[in-house]
XYZ file of C-alpha atoms in Angstrom:
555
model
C 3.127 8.118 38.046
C 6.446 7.163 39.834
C 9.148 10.299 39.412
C 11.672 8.398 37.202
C 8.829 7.736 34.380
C 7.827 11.676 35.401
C 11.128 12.677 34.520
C 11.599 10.710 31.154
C 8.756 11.499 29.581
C 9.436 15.336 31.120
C 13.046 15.920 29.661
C 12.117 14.349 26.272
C 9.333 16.555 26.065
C 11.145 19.936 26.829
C 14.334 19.084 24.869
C 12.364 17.704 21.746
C 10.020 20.488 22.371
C 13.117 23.386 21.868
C 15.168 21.166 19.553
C 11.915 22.009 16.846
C 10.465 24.709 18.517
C 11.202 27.534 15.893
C 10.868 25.360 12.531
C 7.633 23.907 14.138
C 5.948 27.391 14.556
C 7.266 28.124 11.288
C 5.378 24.801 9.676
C 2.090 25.814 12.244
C 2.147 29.480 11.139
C 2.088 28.759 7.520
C 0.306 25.646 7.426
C -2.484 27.764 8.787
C -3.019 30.018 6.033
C -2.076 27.360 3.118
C -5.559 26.218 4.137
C -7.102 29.358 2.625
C -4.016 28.691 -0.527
C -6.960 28.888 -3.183
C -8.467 32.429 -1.715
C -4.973 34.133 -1.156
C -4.122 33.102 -5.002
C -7.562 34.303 -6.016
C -7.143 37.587 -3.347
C -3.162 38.468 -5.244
C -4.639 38.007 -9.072
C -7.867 39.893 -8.020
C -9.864 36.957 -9.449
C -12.634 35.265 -7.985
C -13.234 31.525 -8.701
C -16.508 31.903 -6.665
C -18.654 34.462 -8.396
C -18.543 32.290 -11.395
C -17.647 29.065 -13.316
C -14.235 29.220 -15.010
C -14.641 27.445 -18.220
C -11.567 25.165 -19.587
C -11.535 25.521 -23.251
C -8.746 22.734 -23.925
C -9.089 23.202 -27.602
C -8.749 26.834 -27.610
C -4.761 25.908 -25.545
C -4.390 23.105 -27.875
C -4.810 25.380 -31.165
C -2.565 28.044 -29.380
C -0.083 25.343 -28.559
C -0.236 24.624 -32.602
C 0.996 27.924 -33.051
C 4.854 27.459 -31.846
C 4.895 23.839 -32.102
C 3.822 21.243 -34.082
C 1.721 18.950 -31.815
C 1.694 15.694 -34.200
C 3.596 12.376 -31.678
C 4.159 14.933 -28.618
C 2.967 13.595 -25.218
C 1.058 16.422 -23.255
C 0.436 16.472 -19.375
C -2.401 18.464 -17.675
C -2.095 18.996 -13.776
C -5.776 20.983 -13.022
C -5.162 23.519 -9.913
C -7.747 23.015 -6.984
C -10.160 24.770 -8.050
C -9.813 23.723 -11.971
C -9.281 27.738 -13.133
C -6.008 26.754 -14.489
C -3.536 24.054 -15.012
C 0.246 22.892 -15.635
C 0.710 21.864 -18.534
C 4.060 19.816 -19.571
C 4.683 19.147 -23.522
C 7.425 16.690 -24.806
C 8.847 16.743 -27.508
C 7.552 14.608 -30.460
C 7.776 10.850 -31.164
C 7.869 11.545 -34.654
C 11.608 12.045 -35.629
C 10.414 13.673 -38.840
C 9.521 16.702 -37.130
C 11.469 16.986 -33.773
C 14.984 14.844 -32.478
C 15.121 15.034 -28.747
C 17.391 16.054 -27.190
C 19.518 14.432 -24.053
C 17.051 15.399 -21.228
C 18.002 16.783 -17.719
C 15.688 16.895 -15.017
C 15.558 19.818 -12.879
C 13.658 19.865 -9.521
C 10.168 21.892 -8.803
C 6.921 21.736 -9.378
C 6.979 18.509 -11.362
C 9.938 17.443 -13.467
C 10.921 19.751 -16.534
C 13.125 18.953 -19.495
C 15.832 21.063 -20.376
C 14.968 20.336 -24.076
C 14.474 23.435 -26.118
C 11.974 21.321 -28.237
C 9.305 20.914 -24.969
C 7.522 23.185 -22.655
C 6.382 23.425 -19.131
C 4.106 26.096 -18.198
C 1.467 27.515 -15.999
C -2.279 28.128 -17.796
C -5.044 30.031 -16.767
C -8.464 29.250 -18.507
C -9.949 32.575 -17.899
C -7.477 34.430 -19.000
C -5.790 32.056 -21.204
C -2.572 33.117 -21.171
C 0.301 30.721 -20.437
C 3.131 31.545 -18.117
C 6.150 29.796 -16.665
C 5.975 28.598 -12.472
C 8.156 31.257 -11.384
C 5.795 33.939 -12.893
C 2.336 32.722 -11.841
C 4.256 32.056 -8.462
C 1.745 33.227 -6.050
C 1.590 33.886 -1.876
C -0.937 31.150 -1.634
C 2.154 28.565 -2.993
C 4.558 30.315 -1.080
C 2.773 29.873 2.266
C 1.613 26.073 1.364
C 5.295 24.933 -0.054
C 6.896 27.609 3.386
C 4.583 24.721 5.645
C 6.896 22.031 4.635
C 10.285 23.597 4.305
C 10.520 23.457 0.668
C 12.196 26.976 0.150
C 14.753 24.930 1.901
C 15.838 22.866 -0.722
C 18.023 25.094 -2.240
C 20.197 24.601 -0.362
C 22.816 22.510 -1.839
C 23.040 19.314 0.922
C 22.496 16.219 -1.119
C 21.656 13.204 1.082
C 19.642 11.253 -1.375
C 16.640 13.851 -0.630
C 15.312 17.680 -0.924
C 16.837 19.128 2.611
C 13.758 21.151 3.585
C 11.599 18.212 2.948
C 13.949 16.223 4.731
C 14.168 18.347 7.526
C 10.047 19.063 7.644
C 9.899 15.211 8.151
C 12.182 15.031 10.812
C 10.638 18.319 12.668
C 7.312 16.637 12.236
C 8.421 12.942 14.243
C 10.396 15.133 16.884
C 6.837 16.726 16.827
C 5.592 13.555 17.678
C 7.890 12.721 20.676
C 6.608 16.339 22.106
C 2.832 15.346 21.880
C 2.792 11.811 23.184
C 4.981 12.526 26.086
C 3.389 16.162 27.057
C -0.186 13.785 27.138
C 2.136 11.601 29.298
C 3.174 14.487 31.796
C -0.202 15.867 31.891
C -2.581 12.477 32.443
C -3.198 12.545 35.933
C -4.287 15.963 35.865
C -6.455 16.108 32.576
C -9.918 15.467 33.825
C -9.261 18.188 36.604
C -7.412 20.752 34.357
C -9.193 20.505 31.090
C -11.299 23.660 31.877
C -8.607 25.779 33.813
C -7.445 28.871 31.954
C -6.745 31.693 34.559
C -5.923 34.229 31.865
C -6.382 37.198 34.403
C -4.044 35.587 36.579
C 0.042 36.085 37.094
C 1.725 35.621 33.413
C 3.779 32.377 34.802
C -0.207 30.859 35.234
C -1.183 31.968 32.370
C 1.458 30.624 30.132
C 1.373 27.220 32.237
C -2.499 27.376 30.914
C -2.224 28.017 27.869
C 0.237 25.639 27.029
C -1.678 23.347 29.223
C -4.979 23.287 28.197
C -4.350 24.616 24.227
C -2.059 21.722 23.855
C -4.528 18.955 25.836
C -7.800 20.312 23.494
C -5.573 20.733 20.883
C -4.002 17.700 21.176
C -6.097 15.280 18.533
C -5.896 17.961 16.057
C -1.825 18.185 16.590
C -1.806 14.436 16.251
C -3.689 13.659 13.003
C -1.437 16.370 11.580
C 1.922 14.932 12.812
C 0.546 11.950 12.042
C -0.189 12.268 8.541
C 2.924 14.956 8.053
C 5.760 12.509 8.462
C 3.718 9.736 5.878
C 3.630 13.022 3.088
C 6.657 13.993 3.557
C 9.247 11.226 4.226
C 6.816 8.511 2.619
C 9.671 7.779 0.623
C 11.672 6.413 3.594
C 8.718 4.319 4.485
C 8.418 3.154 0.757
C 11.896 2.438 -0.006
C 12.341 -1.167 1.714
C 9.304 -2.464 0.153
C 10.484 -1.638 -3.155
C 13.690 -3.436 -2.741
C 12.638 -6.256 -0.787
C 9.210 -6.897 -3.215
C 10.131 -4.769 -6.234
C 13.848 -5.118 -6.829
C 14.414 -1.997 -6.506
C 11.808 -0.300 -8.690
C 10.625 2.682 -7.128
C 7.824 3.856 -9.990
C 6.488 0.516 -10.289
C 5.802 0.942 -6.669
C 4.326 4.064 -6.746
C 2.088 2.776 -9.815
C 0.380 0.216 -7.214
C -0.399 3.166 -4.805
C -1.803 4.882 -7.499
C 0.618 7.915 -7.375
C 1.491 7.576 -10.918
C 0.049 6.051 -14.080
C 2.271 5.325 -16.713
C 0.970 5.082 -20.681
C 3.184 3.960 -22.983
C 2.385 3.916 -26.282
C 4.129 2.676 -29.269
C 4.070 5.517 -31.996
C 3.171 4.166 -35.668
C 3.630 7.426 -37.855
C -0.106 6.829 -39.406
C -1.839 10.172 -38.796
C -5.220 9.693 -36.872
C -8.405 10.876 -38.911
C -10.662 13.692 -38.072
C -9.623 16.028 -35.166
C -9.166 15.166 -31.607
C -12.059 17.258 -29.792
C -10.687 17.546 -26.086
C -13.346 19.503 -24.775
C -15.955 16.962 -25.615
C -13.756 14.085 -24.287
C -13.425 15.714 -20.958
C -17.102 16.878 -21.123
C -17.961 12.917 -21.580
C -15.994 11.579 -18.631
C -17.138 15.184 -16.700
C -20.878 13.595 -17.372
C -20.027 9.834 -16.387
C -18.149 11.032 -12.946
C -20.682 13.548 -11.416
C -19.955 14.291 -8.320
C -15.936 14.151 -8.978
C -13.402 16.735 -10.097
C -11.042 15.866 -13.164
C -7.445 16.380 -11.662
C -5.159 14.982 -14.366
C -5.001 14.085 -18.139
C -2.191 12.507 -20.459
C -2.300 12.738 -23.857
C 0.471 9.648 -25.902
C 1.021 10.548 -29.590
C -1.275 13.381 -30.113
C -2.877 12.735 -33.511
C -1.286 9.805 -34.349
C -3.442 6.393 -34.850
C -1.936 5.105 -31.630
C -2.941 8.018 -29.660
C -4.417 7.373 -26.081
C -5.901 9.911 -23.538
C -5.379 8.624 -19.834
C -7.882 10.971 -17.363
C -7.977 11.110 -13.946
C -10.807 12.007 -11.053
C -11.211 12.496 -7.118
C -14.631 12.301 -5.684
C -16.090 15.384 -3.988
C -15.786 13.991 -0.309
C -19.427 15.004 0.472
C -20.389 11.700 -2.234
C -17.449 9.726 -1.688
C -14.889 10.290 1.340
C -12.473 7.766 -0.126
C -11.729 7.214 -4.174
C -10.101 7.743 -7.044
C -10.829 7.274 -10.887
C -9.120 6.570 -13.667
C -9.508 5.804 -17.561
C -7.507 4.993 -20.474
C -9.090 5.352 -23.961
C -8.002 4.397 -27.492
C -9.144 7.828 -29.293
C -8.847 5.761 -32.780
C -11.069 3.241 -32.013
C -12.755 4.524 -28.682
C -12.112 1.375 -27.087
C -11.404 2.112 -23.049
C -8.569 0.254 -22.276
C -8.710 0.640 -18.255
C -11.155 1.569 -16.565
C -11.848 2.909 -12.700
C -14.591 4.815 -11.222
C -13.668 7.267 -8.355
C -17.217 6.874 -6.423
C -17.946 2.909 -7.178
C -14.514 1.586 -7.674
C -13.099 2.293 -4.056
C -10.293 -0.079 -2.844
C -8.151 -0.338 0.154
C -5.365 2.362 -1.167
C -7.629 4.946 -1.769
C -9.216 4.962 1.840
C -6.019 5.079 3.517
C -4.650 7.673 0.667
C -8.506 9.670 1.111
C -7.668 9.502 4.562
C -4.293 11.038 5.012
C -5.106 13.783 2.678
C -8.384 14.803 3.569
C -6.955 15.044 7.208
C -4.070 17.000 7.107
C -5.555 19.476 4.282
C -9.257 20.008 5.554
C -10.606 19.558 2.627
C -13.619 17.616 3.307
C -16.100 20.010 5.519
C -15.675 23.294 3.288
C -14.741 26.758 4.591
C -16.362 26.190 8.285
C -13.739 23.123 8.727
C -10.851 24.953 6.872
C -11.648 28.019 9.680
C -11.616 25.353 12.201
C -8.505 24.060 11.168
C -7.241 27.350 10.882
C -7.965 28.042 14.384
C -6.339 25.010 15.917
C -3.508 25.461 13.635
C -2.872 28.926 15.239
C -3.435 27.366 18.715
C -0.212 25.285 18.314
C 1.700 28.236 17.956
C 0.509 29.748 21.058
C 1.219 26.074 22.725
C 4.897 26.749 21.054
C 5.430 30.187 22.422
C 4.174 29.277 25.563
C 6.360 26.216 25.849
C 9.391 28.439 25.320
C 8.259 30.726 27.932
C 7.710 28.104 30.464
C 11.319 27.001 29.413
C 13.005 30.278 29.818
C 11.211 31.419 33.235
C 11.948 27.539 34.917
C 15.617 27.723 34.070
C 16.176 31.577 35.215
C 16.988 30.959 38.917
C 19.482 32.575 40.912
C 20.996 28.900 41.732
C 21.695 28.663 37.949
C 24.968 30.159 36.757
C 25.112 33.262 34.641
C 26.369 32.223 31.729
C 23.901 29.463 31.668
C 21.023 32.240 32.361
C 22.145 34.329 29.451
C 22.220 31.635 27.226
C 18.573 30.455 27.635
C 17.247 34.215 27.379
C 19.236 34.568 23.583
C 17.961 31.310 22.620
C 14.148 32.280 23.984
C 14.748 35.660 22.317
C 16.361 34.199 19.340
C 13.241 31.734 18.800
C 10.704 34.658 19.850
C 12.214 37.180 17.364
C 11.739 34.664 14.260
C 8.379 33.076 15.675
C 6.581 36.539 16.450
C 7.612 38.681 13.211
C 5.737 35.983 11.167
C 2.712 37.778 11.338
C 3.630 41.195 10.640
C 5.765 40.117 7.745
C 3.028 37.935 6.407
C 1.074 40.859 6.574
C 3.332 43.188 5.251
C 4.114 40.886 2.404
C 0.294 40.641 1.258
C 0.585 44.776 0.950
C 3.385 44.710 -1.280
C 1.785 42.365 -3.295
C -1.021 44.604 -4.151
C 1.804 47.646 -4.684
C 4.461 46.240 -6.804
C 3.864 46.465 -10.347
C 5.067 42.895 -11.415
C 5.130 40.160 -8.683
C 6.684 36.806 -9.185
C 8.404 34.342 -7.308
C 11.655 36.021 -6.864
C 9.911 39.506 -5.950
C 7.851 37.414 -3.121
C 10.911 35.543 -1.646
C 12.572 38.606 -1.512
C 9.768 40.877 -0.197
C 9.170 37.931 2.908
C 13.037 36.976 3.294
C 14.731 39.852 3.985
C 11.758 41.850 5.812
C 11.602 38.317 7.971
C 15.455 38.662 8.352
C 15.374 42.714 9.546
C 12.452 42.342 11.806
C 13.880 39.492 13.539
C 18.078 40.741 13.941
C 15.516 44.240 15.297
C 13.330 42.422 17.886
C 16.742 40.044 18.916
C 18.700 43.871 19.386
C 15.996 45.009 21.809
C 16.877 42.340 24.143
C 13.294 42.519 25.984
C 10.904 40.016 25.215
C 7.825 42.653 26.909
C 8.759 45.475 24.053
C 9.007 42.560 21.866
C 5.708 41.742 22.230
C 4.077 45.166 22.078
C 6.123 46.293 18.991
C 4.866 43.302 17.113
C 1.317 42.979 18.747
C 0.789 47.259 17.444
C 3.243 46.228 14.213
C 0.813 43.341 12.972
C -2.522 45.623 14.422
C -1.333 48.707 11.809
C 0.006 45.659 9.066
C -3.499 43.955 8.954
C -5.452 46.296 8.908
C -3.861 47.673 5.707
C -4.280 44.407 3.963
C -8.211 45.312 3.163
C -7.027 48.559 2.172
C -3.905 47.726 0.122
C -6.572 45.278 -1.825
C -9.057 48.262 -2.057
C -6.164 50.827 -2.912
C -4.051 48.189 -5.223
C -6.923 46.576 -7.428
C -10.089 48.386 -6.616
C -11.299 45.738 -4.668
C -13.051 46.921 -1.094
C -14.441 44.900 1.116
C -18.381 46.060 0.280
C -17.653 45.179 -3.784
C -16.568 42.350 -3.185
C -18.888 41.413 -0.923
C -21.919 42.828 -3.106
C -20.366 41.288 -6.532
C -20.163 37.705 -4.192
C -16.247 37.358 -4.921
C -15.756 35.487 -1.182
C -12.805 34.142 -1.490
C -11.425 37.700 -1.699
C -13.961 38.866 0.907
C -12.455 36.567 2.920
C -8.834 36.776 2.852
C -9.674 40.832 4.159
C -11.778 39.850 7.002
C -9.326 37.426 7.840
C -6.641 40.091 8.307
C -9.293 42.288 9.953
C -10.280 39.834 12.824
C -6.478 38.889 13.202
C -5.634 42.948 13.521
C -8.668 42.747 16.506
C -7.252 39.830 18.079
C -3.445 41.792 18.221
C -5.154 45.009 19.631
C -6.606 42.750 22.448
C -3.304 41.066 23.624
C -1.550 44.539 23.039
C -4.002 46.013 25.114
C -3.167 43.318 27.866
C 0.474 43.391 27.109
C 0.383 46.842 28.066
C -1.306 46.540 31.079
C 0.665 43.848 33.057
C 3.635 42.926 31.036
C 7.166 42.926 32.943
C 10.330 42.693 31.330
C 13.146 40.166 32.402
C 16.004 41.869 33.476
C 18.377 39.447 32.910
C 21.279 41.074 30.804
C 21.396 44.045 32.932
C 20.877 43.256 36.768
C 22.482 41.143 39.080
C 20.956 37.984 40.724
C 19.721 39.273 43.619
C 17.849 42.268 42.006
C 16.946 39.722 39.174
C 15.222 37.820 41.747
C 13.345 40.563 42.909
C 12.192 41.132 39.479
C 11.293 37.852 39.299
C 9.210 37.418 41.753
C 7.371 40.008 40.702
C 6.608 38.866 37.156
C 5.346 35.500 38.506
């Protein structure tokens, strides 16, 4: 490779490296554990959705649902969770005007779209313990951690530039990411066949962070990919969308998400004639549960509920181990049972749902159960440690004696600024999941709060030390002491110790404890190294030439 192409590729890797460095880790570091979302929601409620089938009694909500509102010409929405032990459930307000006027709607932004109309609803349900409650309130870590992996917490801030700012910004982090990864492969081509293998982590801490971010990032490297990859098409699809629906769709951005079967619109012309007998929902979805085996119901729409007109619309993804790529859907004419549309998710594949099947099964590891997730899980953690060592590298090739001062002491704040907020995830994280199991009510504002400002104090603390070795230690024995109380916060908090769990076969909490366990082993190592041979930079409090010295010394 001639030296101009070297350099290219070599500045646009370093300064697109730093420009994301600290938002990246941040999306790595969550997006991690949002892979285990479904056991860390389980692990806070002290629920298992492994030990046992969690039965959805529809008609059981529906009769409850009778009880504050009359359900005759209302339009009712059912978004099943994951792992179908609960779902949101948005109600309209009637079509008949005999019993309910809307009301001028207003959307507000979340998870879905709610209406501001007294006469609706929008609420989270829980089959087991069938009890409804509203998204802030069955707000959970696992949601927290999988929303924190794409900014969203972000998008309350009030920039309005036609999209949600934290998505917005996730987007942009994640094609910067790109940049990083094609041209690091570019800098290190030559070399990968003879460097693949080398990792000297015994060596001088200047070869061992050249290494690591070496050979983590080259192994890594397909994994880092697929997710930037498949990042930027979730979350800025709409930028890729948009001049397709003006150029072939004047403009009409939900018929264009109805042909990528995002959205299915039903609509239903309400004929106040009251249907006869009573709408059985459990035996509907029962029926289509029966026709689709192999496939989980994700959606359902009920138009006109009890009305002769009424229509049920369901919806169904295909367990990946029958079907990689698919998606079902059906429309039926309750009246009449006469199926208006009709689309198996295992025989009915098309062109959209492998490239859809695709992009999600990819980026959330869905498709090769909890081994792949742990995989994924690993490698996700690995780009962190290709992030910190990056800004290492940075830091230790600009500190030279030939650099100015000012310039020196302005690439060890912004190392120690990005170290302070990168490292106290962990701790935090960890000290967050004890709270959880100590607070008496939890919700979503008790969990921003608890993460926020602990995030916020641990990371103005580590900045104040101004020495990126005692950085490391405090947090490396912080997030030792931190994880290891998870298990017993859980055992403390709900009851829940490792052995019951393990011996009543709840392993999805299990799980979430070992997790924290082998993490709190894998701190105590690096401390243990840390303590050994770490060296602290110097530079805020000696002059060049002893700086040097110190230097040298380190690597």
């Amino acid at each position: 490779m001639d030296q101009r192409k070297y350099n290219i590729y070599f500045h646009t890797h370093t300064i697109s490296g730093i420009i994301i460095a600290a938002l990246l880790f941040v999306i790595f570091f969550a997006g991690s554990f949002s892979f285990f979302k479904d056991n860390i929601s389980a692990w806070q409620k002290g629920k298992s959705v492994t030990n046992g089938e969690v039965q959805a009694d529809y008609n059981y909500l529906l009769d409850s649902l009778s009880k504050n509102y009359n359900l005759l010409g209302r339009n009712l929405d059912f978004y099943l969770l994951r792992q179908g032990q609960g779902s949101y459930v948005n109600l309209t307000g009637s079509q008949d005007t005999t019993i309910s006027k809307p009301k001028p709607k207003t959307e507000k932004r979340g998870r879905g779209r709610r209406s501001a109309d007294e006469d609706s609803a929008y609420f989270l349900y829980y089959f087991a313990d069938k009890t409804p409650t509203s998204y802030a309130e069955g707000y959970d870590m696992g949601e927290f951690l999988y929303r924190l992996h794409f900014l969203a917490q972000l998008n309350q801030i009030p920039i309005h530039i036609g999209t949600p700012f934290g998505y917005l910004l996730a987007g942009v982090v994640a094609f910067l990411f790109l940049f990083a990864l094609i041209t690091g492969l570019f800098l290190h081509w030559d070399k990968i066949k003879t460097n693949f293998f080398v990792f000297r982590p015994w060596s001088k801490w200047k070869t061992v962070w050249t290494d690591m971010h070496t050979a983590l990032g080259v192994i890594g490297f397909p994994f880092q990919l697929v997710f930037a990859v498949t990042g930027v098409i979730l979350i800025v699809n709409f930028i890729l969308i948009s001049p397709f629906s003006k150029l072939l769709y004047d403009g009409n951005d939900q018929k264009v998400y109805e042909e990528l079967q995002y959205n299915k619109s039903m609509h239903v012309e309400y004929t106040y004639t009251p249907l006869q007998g009573k709408f059985d929902m459990n035996g509907f979805v029962a029926k289509w549960q029966e026709r689709w085996k192999g496939s989980k119901i994700t959606r359902i729409y009920v138009r006109n509920f009890q009305d002769k007109s009424m229509q049920v619309g369901i919806e169904a993804k295909p367990d990946p181990a029958v079907a990689f790529a698919g998606s079902g859907f059906a429309i039926e004419e309750i009246g009449t049972g006469k199926i208006l549309e009709l689309k198996s998710p295992t025989t009915d594949r098309n062109y959209i749902d492998g490239v859809k099947s695709l992009i999600y099964h990819l980026h959330f590891g869905d498709f090769g159960g909890k081994p792949l997730q742990i995989v994924f899980f690993v490698l996700g953690l690995m780009g962190c440690l290709v992030i910190i060592s990056g800004i290492m590298i940075w830091l230790v090739a600009r500190d030279k004696q030939h650099i100015p001062a000012y310039k020196r002491k302005f690439n060890f704040w912004a190392a120690n600024f990005f170290l302070a907020g990168c490292l106290s995830m962990l701790p935090v994280t960890a000290f967050t999941f004890i709270m959880l199991k100590m607070l008496p009510d939890v919700n979503q504002s008790v969990i921003y709060t608890t993460y926020f400002y602990s995030w916020l104090l641990v990371g103005v603390y580590l900045m104040a030390l101004r020495n990126l070795v005692w950085m490391n230690k405090q947090v490396l024995i912080l997030s030792v002491v931190l994880c290891m109380l998870v298990p017993v916060a859980n055992g403390v908090g709900s009851g829940l110790w490792m052995w019951t769990t393990w011996k009543t076969g709840a392993f999805d909490i299990f799980f979430i404890d070992a997790l924290f366990m082998a993490l709190a082993v894998v701190c105590a190592f690096a401390f243990v190294r840390v303590q050994k041979e770490g060296k602290p930079f110097g530079i805020l409090k000696t002059k060049p030439a002893q700086k040097e010295k110190e230097l040298a010394k380190v690597v």
